[in-house]
XYZ file of C-alpha atoms in Angstrom:
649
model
C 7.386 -36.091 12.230
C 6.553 -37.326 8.542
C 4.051 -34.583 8.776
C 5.976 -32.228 10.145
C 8.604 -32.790 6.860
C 5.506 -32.829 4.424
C 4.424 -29.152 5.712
C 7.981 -27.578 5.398
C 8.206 -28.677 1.579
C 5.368 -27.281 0.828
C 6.673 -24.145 2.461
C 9.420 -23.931 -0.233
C 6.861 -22.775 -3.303
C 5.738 -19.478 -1.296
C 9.064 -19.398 0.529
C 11.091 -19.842 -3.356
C 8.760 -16.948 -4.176
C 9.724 -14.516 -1.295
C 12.918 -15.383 -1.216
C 13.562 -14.374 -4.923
C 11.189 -10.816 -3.675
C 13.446 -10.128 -0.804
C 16.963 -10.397 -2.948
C 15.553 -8.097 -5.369
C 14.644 -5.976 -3.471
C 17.928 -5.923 -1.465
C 19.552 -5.393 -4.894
C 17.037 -2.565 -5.995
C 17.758 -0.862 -2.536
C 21.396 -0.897 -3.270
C 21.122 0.105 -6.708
C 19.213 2.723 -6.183
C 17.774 3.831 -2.606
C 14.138 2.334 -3.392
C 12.273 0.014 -1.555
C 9.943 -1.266 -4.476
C 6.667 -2.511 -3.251
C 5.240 -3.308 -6.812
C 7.951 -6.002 -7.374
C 5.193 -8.539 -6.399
C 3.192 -7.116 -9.380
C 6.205 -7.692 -11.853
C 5.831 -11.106 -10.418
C 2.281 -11.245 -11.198
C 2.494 -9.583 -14.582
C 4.815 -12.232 -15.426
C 2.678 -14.561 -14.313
C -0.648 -14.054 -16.205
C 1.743 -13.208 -19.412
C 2.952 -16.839 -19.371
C -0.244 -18.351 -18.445
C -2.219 -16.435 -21.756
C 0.880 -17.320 -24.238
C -0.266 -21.240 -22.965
C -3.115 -20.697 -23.337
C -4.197 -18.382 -26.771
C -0.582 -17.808 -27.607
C -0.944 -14.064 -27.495
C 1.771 -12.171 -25.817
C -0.205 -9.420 -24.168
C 1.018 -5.967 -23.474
C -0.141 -3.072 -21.219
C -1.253 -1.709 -24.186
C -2.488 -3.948 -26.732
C -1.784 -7.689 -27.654
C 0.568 -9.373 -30.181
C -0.872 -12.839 -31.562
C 2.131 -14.971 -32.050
C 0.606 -18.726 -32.356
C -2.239 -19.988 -33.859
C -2.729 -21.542 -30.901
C -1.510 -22.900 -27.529
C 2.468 -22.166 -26.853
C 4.887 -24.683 -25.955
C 5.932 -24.294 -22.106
C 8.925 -23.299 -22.524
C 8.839 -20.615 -25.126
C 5.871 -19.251 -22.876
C 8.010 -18.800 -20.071
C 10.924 -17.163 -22.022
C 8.867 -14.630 -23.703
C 7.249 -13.783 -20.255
C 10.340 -13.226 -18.073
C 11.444 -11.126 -21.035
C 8.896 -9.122 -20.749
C 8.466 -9.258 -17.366
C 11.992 -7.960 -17.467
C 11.084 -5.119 -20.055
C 8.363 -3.536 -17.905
C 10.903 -3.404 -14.725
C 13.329 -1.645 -17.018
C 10.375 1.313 -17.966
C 9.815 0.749 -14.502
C 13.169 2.412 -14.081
C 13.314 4.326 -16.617
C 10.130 6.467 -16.529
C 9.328 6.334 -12.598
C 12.228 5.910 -10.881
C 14.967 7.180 -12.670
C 13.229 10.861 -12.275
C 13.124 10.198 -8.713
C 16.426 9.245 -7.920
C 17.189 11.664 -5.041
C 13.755 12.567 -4.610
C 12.059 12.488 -0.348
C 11.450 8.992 0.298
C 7.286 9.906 0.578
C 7.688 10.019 -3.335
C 9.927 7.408 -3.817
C 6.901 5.295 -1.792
C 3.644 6.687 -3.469
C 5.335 6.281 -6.826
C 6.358 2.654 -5.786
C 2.660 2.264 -4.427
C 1.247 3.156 -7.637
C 3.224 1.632 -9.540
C 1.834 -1.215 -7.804
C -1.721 -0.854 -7.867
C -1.320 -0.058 -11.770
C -0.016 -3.602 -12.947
C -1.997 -5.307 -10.036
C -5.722 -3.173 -11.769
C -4.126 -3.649 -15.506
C -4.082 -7.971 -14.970
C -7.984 -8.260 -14.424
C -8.209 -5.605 -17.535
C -5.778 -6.779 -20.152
C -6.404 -10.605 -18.819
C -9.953 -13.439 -18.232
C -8.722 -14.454 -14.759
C -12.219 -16.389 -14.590
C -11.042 -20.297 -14.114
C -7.804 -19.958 -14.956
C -5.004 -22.145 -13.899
C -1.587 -22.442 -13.976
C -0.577 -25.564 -16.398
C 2.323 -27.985 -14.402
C 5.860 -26.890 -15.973
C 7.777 -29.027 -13.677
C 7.904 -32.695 -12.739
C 5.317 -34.786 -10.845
C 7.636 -36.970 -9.103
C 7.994 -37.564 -5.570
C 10.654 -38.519 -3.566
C 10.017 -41.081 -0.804
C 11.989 -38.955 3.011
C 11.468 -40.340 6.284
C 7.916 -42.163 5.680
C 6.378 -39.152 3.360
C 6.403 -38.373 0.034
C 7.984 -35.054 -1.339
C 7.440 -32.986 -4.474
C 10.065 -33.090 -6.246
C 9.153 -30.074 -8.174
C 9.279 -28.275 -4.797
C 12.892 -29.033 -4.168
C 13.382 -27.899 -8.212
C 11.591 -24.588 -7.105
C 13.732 -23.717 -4.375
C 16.771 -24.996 -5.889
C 16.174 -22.335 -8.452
C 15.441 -19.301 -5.946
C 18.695 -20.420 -4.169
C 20.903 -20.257 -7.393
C 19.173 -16.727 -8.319
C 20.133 -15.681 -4.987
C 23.719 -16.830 -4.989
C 23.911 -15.307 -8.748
C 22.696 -11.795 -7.007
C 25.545 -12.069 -4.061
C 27.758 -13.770 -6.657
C 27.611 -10.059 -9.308
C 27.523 -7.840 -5.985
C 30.638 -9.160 -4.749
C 32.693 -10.250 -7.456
C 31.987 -8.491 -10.934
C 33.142 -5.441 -12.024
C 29.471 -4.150 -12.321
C 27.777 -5.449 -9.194
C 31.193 -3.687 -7.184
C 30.511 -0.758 -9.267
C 26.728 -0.507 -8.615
C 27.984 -0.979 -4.370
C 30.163 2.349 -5.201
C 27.432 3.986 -6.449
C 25.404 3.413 -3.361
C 28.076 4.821 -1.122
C 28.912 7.881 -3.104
C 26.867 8.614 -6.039
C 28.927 12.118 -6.928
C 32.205 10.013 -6.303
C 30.900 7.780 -8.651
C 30.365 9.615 -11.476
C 33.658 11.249 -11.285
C 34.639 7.998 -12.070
C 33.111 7.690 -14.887
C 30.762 5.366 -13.753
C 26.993 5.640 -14.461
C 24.495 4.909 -11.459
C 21.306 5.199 -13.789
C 22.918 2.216 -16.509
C 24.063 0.425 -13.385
C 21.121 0.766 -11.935
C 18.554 -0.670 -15.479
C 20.762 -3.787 -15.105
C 19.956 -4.167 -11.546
C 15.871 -3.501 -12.804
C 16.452 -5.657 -15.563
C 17.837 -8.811 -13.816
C 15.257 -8.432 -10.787
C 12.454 -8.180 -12.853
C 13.515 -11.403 -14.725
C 14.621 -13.410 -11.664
C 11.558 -12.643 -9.975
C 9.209 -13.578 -13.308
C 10.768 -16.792 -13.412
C 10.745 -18.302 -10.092
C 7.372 -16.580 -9.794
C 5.727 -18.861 -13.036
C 7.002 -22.179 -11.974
C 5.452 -21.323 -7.968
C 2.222 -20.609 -10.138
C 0.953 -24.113 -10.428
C 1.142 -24.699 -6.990
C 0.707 -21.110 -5.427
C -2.371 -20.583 -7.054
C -3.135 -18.164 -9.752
C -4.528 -15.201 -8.343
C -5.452 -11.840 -10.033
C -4.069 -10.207 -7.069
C -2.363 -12.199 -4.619
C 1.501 -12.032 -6.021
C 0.987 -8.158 -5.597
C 1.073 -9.255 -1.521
C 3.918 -10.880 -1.584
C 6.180 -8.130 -1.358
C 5.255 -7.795 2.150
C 7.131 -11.221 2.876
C 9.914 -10.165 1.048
C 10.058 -6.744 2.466
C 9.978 -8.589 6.007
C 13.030 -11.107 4.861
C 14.737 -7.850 3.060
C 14.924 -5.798 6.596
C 16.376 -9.148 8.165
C 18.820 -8.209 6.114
C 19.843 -4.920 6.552
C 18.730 -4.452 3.142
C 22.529 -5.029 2.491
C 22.580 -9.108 2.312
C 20.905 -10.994 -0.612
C 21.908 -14.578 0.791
C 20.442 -13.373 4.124
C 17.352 -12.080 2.403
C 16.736 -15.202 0.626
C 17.048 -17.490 3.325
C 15.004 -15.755 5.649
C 12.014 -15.747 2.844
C 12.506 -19.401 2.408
C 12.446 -19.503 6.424
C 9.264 -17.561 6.190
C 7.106 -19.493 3.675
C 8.269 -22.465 5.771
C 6.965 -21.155 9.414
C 3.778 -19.966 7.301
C 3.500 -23.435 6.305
C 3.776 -25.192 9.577
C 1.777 -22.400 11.065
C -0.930 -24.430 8.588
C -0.324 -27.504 10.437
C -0.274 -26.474 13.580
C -3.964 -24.770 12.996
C -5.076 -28.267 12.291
C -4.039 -29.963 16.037
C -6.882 -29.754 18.689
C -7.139 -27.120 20.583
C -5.460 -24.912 18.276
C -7.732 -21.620 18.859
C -10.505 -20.723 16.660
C -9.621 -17.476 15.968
C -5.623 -18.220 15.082
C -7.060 -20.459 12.510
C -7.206 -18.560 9.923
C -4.584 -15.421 9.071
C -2.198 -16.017 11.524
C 0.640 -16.763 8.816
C -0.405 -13.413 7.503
C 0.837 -12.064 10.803
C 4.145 -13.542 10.652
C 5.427 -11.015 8.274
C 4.220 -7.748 10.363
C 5.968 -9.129 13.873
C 9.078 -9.875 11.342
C 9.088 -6.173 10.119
C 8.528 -4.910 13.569
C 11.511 -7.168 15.180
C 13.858 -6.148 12.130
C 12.883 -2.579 12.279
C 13.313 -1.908 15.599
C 15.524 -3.982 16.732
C 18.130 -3.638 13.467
C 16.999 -0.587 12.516
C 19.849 1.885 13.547
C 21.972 -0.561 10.916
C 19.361 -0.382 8.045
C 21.183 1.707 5.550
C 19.657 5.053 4.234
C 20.244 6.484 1.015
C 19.886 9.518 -0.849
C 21.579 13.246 -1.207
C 21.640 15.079 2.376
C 17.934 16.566 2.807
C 16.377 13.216 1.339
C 13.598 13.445 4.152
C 12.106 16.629 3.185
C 8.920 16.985 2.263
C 6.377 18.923 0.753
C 5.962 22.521 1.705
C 3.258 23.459 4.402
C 1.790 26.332 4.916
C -0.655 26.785 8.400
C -4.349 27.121 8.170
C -5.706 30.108 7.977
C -8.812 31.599 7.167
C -10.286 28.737 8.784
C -14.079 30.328 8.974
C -14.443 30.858 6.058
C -13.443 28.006 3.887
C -15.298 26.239 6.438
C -18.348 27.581 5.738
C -17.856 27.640 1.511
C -16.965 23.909 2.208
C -19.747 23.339 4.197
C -22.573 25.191 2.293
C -20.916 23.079 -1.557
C -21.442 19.503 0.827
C -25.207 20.323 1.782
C -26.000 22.202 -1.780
C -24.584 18.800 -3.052
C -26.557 16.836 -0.703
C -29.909 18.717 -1.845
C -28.841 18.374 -5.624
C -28.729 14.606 -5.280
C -30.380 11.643 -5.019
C -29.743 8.006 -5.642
C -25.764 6.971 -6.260
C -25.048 10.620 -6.850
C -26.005 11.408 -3.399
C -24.121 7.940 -2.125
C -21.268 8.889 -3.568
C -21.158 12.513 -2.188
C -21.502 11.371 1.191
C -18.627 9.081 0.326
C -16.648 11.865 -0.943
C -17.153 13.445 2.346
C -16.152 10.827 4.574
C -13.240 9.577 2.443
C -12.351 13.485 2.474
C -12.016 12.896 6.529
C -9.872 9.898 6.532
C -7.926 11.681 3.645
C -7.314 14.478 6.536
C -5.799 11.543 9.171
C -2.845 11.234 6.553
C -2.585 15.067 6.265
C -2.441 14.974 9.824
C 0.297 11.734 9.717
C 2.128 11.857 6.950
C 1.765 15.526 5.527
C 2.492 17.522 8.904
C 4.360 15.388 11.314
C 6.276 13.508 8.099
C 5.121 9.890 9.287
C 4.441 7.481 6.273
C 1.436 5.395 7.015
C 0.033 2.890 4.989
C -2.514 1.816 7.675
C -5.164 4.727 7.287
C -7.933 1.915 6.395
C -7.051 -0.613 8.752
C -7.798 1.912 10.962
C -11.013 3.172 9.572
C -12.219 -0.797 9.202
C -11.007 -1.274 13.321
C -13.700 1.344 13.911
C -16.262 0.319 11.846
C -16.002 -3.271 13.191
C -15.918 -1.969 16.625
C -19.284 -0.174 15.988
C -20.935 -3.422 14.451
C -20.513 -4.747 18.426
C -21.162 -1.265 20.065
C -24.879 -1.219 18.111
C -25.720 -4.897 17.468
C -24.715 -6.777 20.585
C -23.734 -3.615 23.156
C -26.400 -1.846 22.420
C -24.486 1.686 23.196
C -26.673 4.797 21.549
C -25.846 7.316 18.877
C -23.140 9.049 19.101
C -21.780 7.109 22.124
C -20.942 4.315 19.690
C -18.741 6.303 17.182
C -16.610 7.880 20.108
C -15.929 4.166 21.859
C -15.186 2.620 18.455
C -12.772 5.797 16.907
C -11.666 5.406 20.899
C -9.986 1.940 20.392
C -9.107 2.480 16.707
C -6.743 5.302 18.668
C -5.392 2.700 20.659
C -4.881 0.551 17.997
C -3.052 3.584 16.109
C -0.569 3.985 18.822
C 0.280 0.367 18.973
C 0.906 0.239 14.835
C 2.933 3.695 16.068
C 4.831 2.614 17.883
C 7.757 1.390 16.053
C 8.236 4.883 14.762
C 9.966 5.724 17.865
C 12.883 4.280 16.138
C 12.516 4.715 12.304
C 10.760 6.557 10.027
C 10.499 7.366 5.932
C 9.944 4.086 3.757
C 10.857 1.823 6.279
C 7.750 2.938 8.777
C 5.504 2.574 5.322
C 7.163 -1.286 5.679
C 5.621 -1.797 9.245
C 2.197 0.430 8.806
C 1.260 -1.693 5.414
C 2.602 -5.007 7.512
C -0.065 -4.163 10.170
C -2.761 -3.087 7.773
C -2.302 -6.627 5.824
C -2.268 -8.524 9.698
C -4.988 -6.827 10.762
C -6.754 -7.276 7.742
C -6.478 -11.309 7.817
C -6.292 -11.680 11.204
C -9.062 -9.895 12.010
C -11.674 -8.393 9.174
C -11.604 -11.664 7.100
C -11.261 -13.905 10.268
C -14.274 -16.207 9.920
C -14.392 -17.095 13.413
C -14.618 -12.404 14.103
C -16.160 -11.727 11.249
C -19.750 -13.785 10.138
C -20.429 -14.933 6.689
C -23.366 -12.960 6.273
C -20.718 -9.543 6.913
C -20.899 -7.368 10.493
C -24.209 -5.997 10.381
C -24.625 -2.383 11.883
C -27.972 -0.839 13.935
C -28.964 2.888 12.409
C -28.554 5.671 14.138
C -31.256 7.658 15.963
C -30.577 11.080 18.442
C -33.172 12.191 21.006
C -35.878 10.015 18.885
C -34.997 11.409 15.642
C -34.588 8.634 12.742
C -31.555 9.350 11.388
C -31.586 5.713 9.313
C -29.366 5.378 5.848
C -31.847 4.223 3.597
C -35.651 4.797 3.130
C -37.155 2.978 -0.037
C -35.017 2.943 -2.968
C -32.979 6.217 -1.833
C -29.371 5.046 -1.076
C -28.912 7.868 1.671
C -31.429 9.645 3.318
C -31.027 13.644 3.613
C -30.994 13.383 7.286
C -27.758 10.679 7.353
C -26.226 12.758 4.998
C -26.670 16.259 7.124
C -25.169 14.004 10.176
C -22.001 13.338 8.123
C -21.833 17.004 6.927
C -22.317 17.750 10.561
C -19.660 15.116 12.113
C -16.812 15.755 9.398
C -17.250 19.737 9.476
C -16.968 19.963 13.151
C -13.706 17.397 13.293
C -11.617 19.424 10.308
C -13.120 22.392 12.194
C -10.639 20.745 15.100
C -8.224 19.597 13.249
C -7.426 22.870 11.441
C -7.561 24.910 14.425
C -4.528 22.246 15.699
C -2.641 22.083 12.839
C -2.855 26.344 13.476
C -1.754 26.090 16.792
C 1.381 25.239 18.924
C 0.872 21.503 18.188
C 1.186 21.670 14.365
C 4.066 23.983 14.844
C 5.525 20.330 16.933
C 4.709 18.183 14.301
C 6.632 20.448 11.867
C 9.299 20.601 14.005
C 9.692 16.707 14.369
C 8.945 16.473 10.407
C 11.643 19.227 9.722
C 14.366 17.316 12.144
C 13.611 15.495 15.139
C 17.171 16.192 17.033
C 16.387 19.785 16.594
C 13.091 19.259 17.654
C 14.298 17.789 20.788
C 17.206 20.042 21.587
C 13.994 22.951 21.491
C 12.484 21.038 24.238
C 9.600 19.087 22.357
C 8.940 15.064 23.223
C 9.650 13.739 19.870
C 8.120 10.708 21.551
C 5.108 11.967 22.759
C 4.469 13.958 19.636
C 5.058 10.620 17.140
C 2.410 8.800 19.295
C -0.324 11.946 19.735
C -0.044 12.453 15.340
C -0.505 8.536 15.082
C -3.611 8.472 18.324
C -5.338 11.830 15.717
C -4.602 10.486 12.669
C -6.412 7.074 13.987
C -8.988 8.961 15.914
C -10.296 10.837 12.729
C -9.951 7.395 10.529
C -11.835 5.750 13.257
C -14.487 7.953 12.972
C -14.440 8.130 8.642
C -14.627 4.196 9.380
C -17.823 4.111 11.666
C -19.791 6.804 8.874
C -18.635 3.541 6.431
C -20.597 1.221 8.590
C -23.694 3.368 8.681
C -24.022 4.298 5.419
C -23.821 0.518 4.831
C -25.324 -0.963 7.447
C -22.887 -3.596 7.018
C -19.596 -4.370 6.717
C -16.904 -7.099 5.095
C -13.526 -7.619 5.223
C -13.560 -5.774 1.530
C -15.150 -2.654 3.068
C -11.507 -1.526 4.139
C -8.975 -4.183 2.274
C -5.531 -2.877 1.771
C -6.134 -1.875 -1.654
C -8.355 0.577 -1.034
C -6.332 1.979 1.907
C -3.340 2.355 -0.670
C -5.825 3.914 -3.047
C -6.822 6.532 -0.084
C -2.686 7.163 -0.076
C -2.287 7.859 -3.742
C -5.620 10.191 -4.233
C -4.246 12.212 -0.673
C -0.915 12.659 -2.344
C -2.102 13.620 -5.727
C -4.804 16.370 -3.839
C -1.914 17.574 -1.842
C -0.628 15.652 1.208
C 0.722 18.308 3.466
C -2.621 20.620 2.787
C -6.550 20.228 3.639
C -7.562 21.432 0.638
C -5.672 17.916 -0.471
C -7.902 16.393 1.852
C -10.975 17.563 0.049
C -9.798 16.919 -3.362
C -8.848 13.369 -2.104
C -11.987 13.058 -0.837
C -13.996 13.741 -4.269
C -11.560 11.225 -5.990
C -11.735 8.350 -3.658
C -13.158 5.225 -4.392
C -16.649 5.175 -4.590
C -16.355 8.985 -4.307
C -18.022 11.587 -6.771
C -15.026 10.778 -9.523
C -15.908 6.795 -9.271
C -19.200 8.087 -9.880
C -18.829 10.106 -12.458
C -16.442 7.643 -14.346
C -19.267 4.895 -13.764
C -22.605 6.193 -14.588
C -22.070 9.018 -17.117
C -19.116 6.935 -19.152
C -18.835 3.451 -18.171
C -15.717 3.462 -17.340
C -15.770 2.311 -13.526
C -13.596 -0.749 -14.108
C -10.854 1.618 -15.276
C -10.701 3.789 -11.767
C -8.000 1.713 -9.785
C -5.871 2.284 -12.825
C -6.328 5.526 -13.690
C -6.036 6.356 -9.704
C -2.710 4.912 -10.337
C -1.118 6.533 -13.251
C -2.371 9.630 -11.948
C -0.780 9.035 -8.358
C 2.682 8.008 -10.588
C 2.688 10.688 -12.916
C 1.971 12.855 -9.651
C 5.067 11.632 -8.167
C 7.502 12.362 -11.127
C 6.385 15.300 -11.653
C 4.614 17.559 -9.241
C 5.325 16.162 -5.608
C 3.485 19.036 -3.719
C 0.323 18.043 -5.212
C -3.089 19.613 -6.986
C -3.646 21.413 -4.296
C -0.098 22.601 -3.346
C 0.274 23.663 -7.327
C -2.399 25.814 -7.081
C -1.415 27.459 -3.778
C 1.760 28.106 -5.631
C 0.762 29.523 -8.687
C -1.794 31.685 -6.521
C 1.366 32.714 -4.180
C 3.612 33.519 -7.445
C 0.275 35.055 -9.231
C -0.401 37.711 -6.365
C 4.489 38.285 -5.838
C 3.921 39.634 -9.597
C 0.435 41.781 -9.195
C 2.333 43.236 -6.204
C 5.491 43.872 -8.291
C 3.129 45.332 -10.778
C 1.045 47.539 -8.517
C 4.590 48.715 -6.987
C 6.228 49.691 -10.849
C-alpha cells in the first residue's frame, strides 16, 4: 500500500502539468473555437526561458537575446520574467495566427496550431544549449511522513498550484463580467458584438492568462519532470485527452481528469515493475493511456462536444478532379528518372526521398484533402509498414514485392482501426484521436525495446527474378536500379490513385467531405466510404513506409516519430492538400527531401528546416489556405477567364 501512495504522488508533477494543459485549452476552445496543440510548446518555451535566466541571466527571445545579469538570476525573478514572456508569445500567438483565422475551416485552424507547434518546439534547441542541462529545485525538499512512506512535499505544492489555477479559470468563466462575456461570445459571436462586446480583446486575455498559467506550473514540474528539448511539446496530448473528458466546456473537469491521468500513468509505472507484468507493456503503455482516453471521450461524448465557428466552418479547400492524367504522368515521370540520372551521392538520396515522401504526401490528399478527414497518423502508418517488412524479409523470409503488399496490407488494417472513431466525429477533434494513435503506436510499439532491438529493425534488399536491386553499392547512397524501382512503384500507385480520385469514388469522398447527411440521403455509405479513404490513405503510406526501410536498410523508432509525421502534414498543406500536384511539391519539401538537401549542403542551413517548415506551414495557413499548388491553379484558371474575355472583345 505504502507503495502504492508513493507512485500516485509522484503522479501529481506530470498530472499538475496536464491538468493546467487541459484547462487552457478548455478556456482557449471557448474563447475562441481552437483546439491549440502548441500549448505544450508555450509550456516548454517557458521552460528553457527560466532555466537560461538561472543560469547566464539572459532573457532569450525568438529573435535575439537581452543580457540582464552579470550573472546567474535569483529564482524567483527567473520565473517571473519567464511566465511573462511565456505569456507574451501566447498573446502574438493570438494575435498574428489565430486572430486571422477566427472563422476559418477547422483543417486551418489545425495546421496553423500544428505549426505553430513545431516552430517553438525547433526554435528551443536553436535559440537554447539543451546539452546537460537541468532544471535547478525552486521548491522545498521536505517530505512528509503518510501511511509508512515518505512524500514530496513539493509535489503536493505542485498540484496545489494547478488546482488553484484551475479553480481561478472556472472561478472568471462563471463569475466575472469578462469570463461571462467571453461564454457569450462563444454562443453568438454576431450577438456579441452588437453588444458591444469584443471577442478578439476577450479572447488575448484568455491567450494571455493560459499562456502564463501554463508557464508557471510548467517551471516548477521542471525539476522533477525532466528538462527535455522536446518532451513538454507532447504533453498536449494528455491534456487534449482530459480536455474532451470535458466536453471542452468544464475546466474543473479538465483539470481533474489530467491530474487523474498523470496518476494512472504513474501507477501504470509500478505496476510494470510486479512479476509477470508482460515484457512488451513495459515500456509505453502510459503513453497509451491518453489515445484509449481520446477514443472513449470522442466517441462516446462526442455528440455533446461543442463545435464552433460561422455556419460552413467545415469547408475546405477547393478540388478540382484529375484530369489529364497521361500526361502529367509521364512529365512527372520522365523529371524523377532525369533527376535520378543527374544525381549521385545525397543528391540522389534525397530525390528518391522526395519521391517517396511525395507518395505518403498523396495518402493525406487522399484523407484529408478529398474525403475531408484530418489525420495526423500518416507516419505511424508508413513506420507500421516498414516495421512489418523488417519481419516479412529478415525472419519470414517472403520475396520482393510480396513483402511490400503484406506489410502496406496490415498497415491498412491498422488504418481502419485508427478510423474508426471517425464514424462519429470528424474536423479537429478526429486530428485529437489520429495524433493520440500516432504517439501510442509510436511508444508502444516503434520504441518498444522488447519489438524493436537496440541495434534498430534491420531490413533484407530487394531482388526480382535474380536481379540485384540492393540500396547501396560502395559509397553511392542509392543505387540507379533502387531508385528506378521507386520511380516505378510510386508512378504506377498515383497512376491508381488519380484514376480514383477521377472516378465515381472521388465523386463519394466529395460528397461525404461536402456534407455527409446529404451524402447519405443520395444513397452513399458514409460508413463504408470513411473506412475505404482511411484503408487507401494507409495502404499508400504503408507502401511510402516499406521504400523507407529499403532505402535504409534499417529502421528506428526515429525513422517515423511524430514529428516528422506532423512535418509531412504541414509541407502537404502548404503544396496544396486537396490537389496531387500538392503531393509532389510536398514531396520535394519533405524532410530529408531535395529542399533539406538543398538547405544542407549548398548553405548550411539544415538545422534551420523544422523551423522554416513551420513558419512556412503558419504563414500558409493565414494567408493562402488552398495552397502552392491550389494558387497556381487559380491564377492559371483566372489567367486563361481574361485571355478568353480578351479573345471574345
Amino acid at each position: 500500500m505504502d507503495q502504492v501512495l508513493l507512485f500516485l504522488t509522484l503522479g501529481f508533477a506530470a498530472g499538475a502539468v496536464y491538468a493546467v494543459i487541459a484547462t487552457s485549452i478548455v478556456a482557449l476552445h471557448v474563447a475562441t473555437g481552437v483546439l491549440n496543440f502548441a500549448q505544450g510548446s508555450l509550456a516548454l518555451w517557458g521552460v528553457w526561458v527560466v532555466a537560461e535566466l538561472r543560469r547566464s541571466g539572459t532573457l532569450v527571445l525568438p529573435v535575439g537575446s537581452v543580457p540582464l545579469a552579470d550573472g546567474p538570476m535569483s529564482a524567483w525573478t527567473a520565473v517571473a520574467l519567464g511566465v511573462l514572456s511565456t505569456a507574451a508569445l501566447a498573446f502574438a500567438a493570438h494575435w498574428l495566427v489565430f486572430r486571422p483565422l477566427r472563422g476559418a475551416p477547422p483543417l486551418s485552424q489545425v495546421v496553423a496550431s500544428v505549426g505553430l507547434m513545431l516552430a517553438i518546439g525547433s526554435l528551443v534547441p536553436l535559440r537554447f544549449r539543451t546539452d546537460g542541462a537541468l532544471a535547478a529545485p525552486l521548491l522545498t525538499d521536505r517530505t512528509l511522513g503518510v501511511a509508512g512512506t515518505r512524500l514530496n512535499v513539493s509535489d503536493l505544492i505542485l498540484l496545489a498550484v494547478a488546482l488553484t489555477a484551475t479553480v481561478a479559470f472556472a472561478v472568471y468563466f462563471r463569475r466575472t463580467r469578462w469570463g461571462v462575456a467571453t461564454r457569450a461570445c462563444a454562443e453568438d459571436e454576431r450577438a456579441a458584438r452588437l453588444t458591444g462586446l469584443s471577442p478578439d480583446r476577450l479572447a488575448a486575455v484568455a491567450w494571455l492568462c493560459t499562456g502564463a498559467a501554463t508557464a508557471l506550473v510548467a517551471v516548477l514540474a521542471a525539476p522533477t519532470v525532466g528538462l527535455d528539448p522536446i518532451g513538454y511539446m507532447f504533453y498536449v496530448l494528455p491534456g487534449l485527452a482530459a480536455a474532451l473528458l470535458a466536453r471542452l466546456t468544464s475546466v474543473m473537469t479538465a483539470g481533474l481528469a489530467g491530474v487523474g491521468i498523470g496518476c494512472f500513468q504513474s501507477l501504470l509505472l509500478l505496476a510494470s515493475t510486479v512479476d509477470g507484468w508482460p515484457a512488451w507493456a513495459q515500456a509505453g503503455l502510459g503513453d497509451a493511456v491518453p489515445f484509449v482516453l481520446v477514443v472513449v471521450a470522442l466517441v462516446v461524448l462526442g455528440r455533446g462536444i461543442p463545435a464552433r465557428g460561422a455556419p460552413g466552418a467545415d469547408r475546405m479547400p477547393a478540388v478540382a478532379l484529375p484530369r489529364r492524367r497521361l500526361r502529367a504522368g509521364l512529365l512527372l515521370t520522365g523529371a524523377a528518372a532525369a533527376a535520378i540520372a543527374l544525381t549521385s551521392g545525397s543528391w540522389r538520396f534525397g530525390v528518391v526521398t522526395s519521391i517517396i515522401m511525395a507518395l505518403i504526401a498523396l495518402s493525406l490528399v487522399v484523407l484529408t484533402g478529398y474525403l475531408g478527414q484530418i489525420s495526423l497518423a500518416s507516419m505511424a502508418f508508413a513506420g507500421t509498414g516498414g516495421f512489418v517488412l523488417s519481419r516479412a524479409t529478415v525472419a519470414w523470409g517472403l520475396p520482393f514485392p510480396l513483402t511490400i503488399l503484406v506489410s502496406a496490407g496490415v498497415a491498412t488494417l491498422v488504418g481502419v482501426a485508427v478510423g474508426l472513431p471517425a464514424l462519429r466525429i470528424r474536423g479537429a477533434q478526429l486530428a485529437v484521436v489520429t495524433l493520440a494513435g500516432a504517439i501510442a503506436i509510436q511508444q508502444l510499439v516503434f520504441a518498444n525495446p522488447a519489438l524493436t532491438p537496440f541495434e534498430g529493425n534491420l531490413i533484407d534488399g530487394p531482388t526480382l527474378l535474380g536481379w540485384n536491386l540492393e540500396v547501396r553499392r560502395g559509397t553511392d547512397l542509392t543505387t540507379t536500379a533502387f531508385a528506378g524501382t521507386v520511380v516505378v512503384v510510386v508512378g504506377v500507385l498515383a497512376a491508381a490513385v488519380a484514376r480514383l480520385l477521377a472516378g465515381t469514388t472521388g465523386q463519394a469522398f466529395l460528397a461525404v467531405r461536402a456534407n455527409e447527411r446529404a451524402a447519405a440521403a443520395a444513397g452513399i455509405d458514409v460508413a463504408r466510404t470513411k473506412l475505404a479513404g482511411f484503408a487507401v490513405a494507409a495502404f499508400l503510406a504503408g507502401v511510402g513506409g516499406c521504400l523507407i526501410g529499403y532505402s535504409r536498410s534499417q529502421l528506428s523508432a526515429e525513422s517515423f516519430n511524430v514529428i516528422v509525421g506532423l512535418g509531412v502534414l504541414c509541407m502537404t498543406y502548404v503544396g496544396g492538400i486537396t490537389r496531387i500536384g500538392g503531393a509532389v511539391i510536398a514531396g520535394l519539401v519533405a524532410p530529408l527531401g531535395v529542399l533539406y538537401t538543398l538547405l544542407n549542403t549548398t548553405f548550411g542551413l539544415g538545422r534551420y528546416y523544422t523551423l522554416i517548415a513551420a513558419c512556412a506551414l503558419v504563414v500558409t495557413a493565414v494567408l493562402n489556405p488552398s495552397g502552392i499548388a491550389g494558387s497556381l491553379h487559380r491564377r492559371k484558371v483566372i489567367a486563361g477567364h481574361l485571355h478568353r474575355r480578351k479573345v471574345a472583345a
